[in-house]
Coordinates of C-alpha atoms in Angstrom, one line a residue:
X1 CA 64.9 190.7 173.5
X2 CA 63.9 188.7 170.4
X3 CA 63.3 189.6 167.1
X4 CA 61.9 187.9 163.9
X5 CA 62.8 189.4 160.7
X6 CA 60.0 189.6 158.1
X7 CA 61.3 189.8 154.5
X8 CA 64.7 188.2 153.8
X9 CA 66.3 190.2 150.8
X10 CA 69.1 192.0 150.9
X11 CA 67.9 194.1 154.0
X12 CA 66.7 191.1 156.1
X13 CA 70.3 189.3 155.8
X14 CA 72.2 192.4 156.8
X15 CA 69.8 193.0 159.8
X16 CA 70.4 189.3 160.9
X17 CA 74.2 190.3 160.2
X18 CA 73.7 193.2 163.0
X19 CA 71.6 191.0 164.9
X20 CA 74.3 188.5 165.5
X21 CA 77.1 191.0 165.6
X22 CA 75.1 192.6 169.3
X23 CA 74.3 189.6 170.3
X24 CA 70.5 189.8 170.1
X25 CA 68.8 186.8 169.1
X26 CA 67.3 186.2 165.9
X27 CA 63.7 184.1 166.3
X28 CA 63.5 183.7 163.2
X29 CA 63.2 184.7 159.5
X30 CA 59.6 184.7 157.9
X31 CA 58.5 185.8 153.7
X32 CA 55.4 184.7 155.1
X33 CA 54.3 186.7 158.6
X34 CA 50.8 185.6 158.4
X35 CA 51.7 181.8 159.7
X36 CA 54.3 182.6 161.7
X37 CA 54.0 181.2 164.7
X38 CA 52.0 183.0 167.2
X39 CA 53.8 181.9 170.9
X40 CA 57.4 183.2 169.4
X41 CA 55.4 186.2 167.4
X42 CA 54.1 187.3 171.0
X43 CA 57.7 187.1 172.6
X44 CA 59.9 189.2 169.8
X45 CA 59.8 192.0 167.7
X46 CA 59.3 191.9 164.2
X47 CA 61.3 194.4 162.0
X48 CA 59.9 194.7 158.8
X49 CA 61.3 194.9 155.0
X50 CA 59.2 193.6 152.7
X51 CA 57.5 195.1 150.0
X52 CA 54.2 198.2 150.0
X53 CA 51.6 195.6 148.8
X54 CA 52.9 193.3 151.8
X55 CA 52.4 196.1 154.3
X56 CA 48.7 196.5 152.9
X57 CA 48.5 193.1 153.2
X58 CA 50.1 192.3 156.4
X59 CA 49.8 195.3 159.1
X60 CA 47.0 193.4 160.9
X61 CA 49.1 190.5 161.6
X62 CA 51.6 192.1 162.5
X63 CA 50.2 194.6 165.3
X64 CA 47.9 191.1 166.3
X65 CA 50.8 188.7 166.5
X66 CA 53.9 190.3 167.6
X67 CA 54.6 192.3 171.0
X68 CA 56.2 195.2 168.7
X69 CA 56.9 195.9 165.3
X70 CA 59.3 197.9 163.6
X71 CA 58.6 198.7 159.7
X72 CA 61.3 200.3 157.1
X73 CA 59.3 199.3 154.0
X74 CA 58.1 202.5 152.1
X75 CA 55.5 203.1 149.7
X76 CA 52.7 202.6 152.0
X77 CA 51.6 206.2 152.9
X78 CA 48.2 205.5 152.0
X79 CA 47.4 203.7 154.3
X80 CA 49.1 205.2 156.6
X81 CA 46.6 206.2 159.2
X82 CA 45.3 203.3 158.9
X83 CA 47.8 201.2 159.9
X84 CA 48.9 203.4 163.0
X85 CA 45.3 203.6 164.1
X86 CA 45.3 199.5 164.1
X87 CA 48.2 199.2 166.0
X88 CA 46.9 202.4 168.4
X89 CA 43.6 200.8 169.0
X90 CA 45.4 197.1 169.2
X91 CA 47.8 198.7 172.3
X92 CA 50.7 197.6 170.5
X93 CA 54.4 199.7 170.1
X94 CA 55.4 200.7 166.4
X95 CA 58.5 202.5 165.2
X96 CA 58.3 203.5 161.2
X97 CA 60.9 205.4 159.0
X98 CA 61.0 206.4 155.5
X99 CA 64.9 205.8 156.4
X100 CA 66.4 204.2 159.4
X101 CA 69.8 205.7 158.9
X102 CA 71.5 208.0 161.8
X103 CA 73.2 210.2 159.1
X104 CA 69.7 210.3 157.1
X105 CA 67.8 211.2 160.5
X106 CA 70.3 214.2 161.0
X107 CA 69.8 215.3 157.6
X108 CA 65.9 215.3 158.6
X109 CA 66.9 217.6 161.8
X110 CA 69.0 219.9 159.5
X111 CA 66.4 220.3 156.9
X112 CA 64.0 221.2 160.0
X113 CA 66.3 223.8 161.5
X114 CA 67.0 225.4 158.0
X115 CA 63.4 225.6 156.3
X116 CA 62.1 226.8 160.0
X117 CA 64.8 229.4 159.6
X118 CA 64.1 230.0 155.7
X119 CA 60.2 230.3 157.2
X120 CA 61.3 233.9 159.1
X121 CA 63.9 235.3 156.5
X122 CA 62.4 233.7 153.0
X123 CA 64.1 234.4 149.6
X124 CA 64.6 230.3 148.6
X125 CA 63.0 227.7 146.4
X126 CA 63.4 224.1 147.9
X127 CA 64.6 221.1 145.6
X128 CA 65.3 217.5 146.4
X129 CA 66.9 215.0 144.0
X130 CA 67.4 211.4 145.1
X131 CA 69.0 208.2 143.5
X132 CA 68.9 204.9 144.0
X133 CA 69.0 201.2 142.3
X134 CA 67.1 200.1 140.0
X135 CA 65.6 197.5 142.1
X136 CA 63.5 200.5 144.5
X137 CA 60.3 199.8 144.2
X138 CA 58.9 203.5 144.9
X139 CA 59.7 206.4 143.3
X140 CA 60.1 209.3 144.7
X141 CA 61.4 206.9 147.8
X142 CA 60.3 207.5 151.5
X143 CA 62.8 209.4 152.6
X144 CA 62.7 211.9 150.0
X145 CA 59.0 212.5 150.9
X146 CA 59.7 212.6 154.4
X147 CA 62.4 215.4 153.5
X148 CA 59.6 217.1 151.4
X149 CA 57.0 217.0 154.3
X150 CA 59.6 218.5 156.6
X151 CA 59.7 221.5 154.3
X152 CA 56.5 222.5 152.7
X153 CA 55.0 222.3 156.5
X154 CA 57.5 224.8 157.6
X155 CA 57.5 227.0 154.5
X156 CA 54.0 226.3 152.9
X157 CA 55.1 225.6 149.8
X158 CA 55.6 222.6 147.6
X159 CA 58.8 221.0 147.2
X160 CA 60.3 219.6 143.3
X161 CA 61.4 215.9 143.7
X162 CA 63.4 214.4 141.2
X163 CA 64.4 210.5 141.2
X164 CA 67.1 208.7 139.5
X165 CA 67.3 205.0 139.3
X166 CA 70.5 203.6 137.8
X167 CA 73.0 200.3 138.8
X168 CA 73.1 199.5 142.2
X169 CA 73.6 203.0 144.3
X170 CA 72.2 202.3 147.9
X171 CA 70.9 206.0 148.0
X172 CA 71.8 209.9 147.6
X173 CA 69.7 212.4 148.7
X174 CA 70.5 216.0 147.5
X175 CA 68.2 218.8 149.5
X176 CA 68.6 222.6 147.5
X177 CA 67.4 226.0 148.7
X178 CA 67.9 228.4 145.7
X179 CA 68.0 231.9 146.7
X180 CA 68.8 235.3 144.0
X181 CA 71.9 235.2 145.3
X182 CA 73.6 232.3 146.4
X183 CA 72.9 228.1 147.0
X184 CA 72.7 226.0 150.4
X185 CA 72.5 222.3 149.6
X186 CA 72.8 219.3 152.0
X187 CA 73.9 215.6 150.5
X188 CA 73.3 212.2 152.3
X189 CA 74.8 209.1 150.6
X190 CA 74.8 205.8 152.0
X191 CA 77.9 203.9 151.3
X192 CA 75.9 200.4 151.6
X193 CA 72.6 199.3 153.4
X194 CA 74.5 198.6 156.5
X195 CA 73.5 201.7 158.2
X196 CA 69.5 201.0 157.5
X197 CA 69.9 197.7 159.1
X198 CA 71.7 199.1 162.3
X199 CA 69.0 201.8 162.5
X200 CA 66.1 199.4 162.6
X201 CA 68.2 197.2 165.4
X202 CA 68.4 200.2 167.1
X203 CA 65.0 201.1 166.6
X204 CA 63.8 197.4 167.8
X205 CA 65.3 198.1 170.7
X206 CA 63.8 201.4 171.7
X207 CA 60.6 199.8 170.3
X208 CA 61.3 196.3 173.7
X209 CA 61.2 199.4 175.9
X210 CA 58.5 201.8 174.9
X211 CA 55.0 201.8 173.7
X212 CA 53.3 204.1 171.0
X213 CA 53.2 204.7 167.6
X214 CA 56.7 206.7 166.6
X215 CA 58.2 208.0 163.4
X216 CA 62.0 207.0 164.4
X217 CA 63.0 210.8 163.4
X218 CA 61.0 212.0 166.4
X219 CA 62.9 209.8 169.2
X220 CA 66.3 208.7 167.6
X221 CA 68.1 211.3 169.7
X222 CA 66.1 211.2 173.3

């Protein structure tokens, strides 16, 4: 398998870190997908961290160039049918996350077991508070809202998001359920990036194997 890494901040360099660490090769390293060059585009998957107003700007390309794509920018859920109808109607395989983390992904499957169970028994008010650096671009981040969608689906209500940025904190997110008499919360904090870029290598390599449009939540674990 190939990949090409599109955006080459702090995410893109660990990700080429992982890359070399498994042995995978590493086609190459693009700020610019739009030119990249179509024969190795066609061979490799593109994992993507750039920026929202890239994705807006870039989805085409990268469903018409590259045999697979796997995207962990956020902040592009308005477009978001869009873009998984182009790649649908183009035939081609994308994996997308709000958060590529294992330990975030199980946090998702918890918050779906609880608020399904909450859904029977009722009696709690949902909260999430999430912090990060102050170099996010989207607030409340992607993973927050995912973590929100989980729960006002299954309990039909809406869910309080509060979002703290401050110095460099790669993220915490805090889930609540406040009930008359008592408290259930669930905390996920990342210790560095490293664990978003080993996600999204794992999640290029489910996306060499499989075709389809996939949240990475819904497959991590089959």
């Amino acid at each position: 398998m190939k990949v090409v890494i599109s955006g080459y901040g702090k995410m893109g360099r660990m990700i080429e870190q992982v890359l070399a660490q498994r042995g995978i090769e590493c086609a190459g390293i693009s700020e610019d997908i739009l030119s990249f060059d179509d024969k190795t585009a066609s061979e490799s998957v593109c994992i993507d961290f750039t920026t929202p107003s890239a994705i807006h700007t870039n989805y085409k390309a990268l469903a018409d160039k590259f045999k697979a794509t796997v995207i962990g920018t956020t902040g592009w859920n308005d477009i978001k049918e869009d873009v998984i109808n182009y790649f649908e109607h183009k035939g081609k395989t994308m994996i997308y996350s709000s958060n590529f983390s294992v330990g975030v992904n199980l946090l998702f499957a918890a918050v779906e077991y609880l608020s399904k169970k909450m859904a029977v028994n009722g009696g709690y008010s949902p909260y999430i508070i999430e912090k990060h650096h102050i170099h996010k671009l989207d607030a409340p981040s992607g993973t927050a809202r995912t973590i929100a969608d989980i729960i006002e689906h299954n309990l039909d209500t809406s869910v309080d998001i509060q979002s703290v940025r401050c110095g460099e904190i790669p993220g915490i997110h805090t889930v609540g359920f406040e009930g008359d008499v008592d408290r259930i919360t669930i905390t996920h904090e990342a210790f560095s990036r490293m664990g978003f870029a080993q996600g999204a290598v794992e999640a290029a390599l489910k996306a060499d194997r499989i075709t389809g449009v996939h949240d990475f939540k819904d497959i991590i674990f089959e």
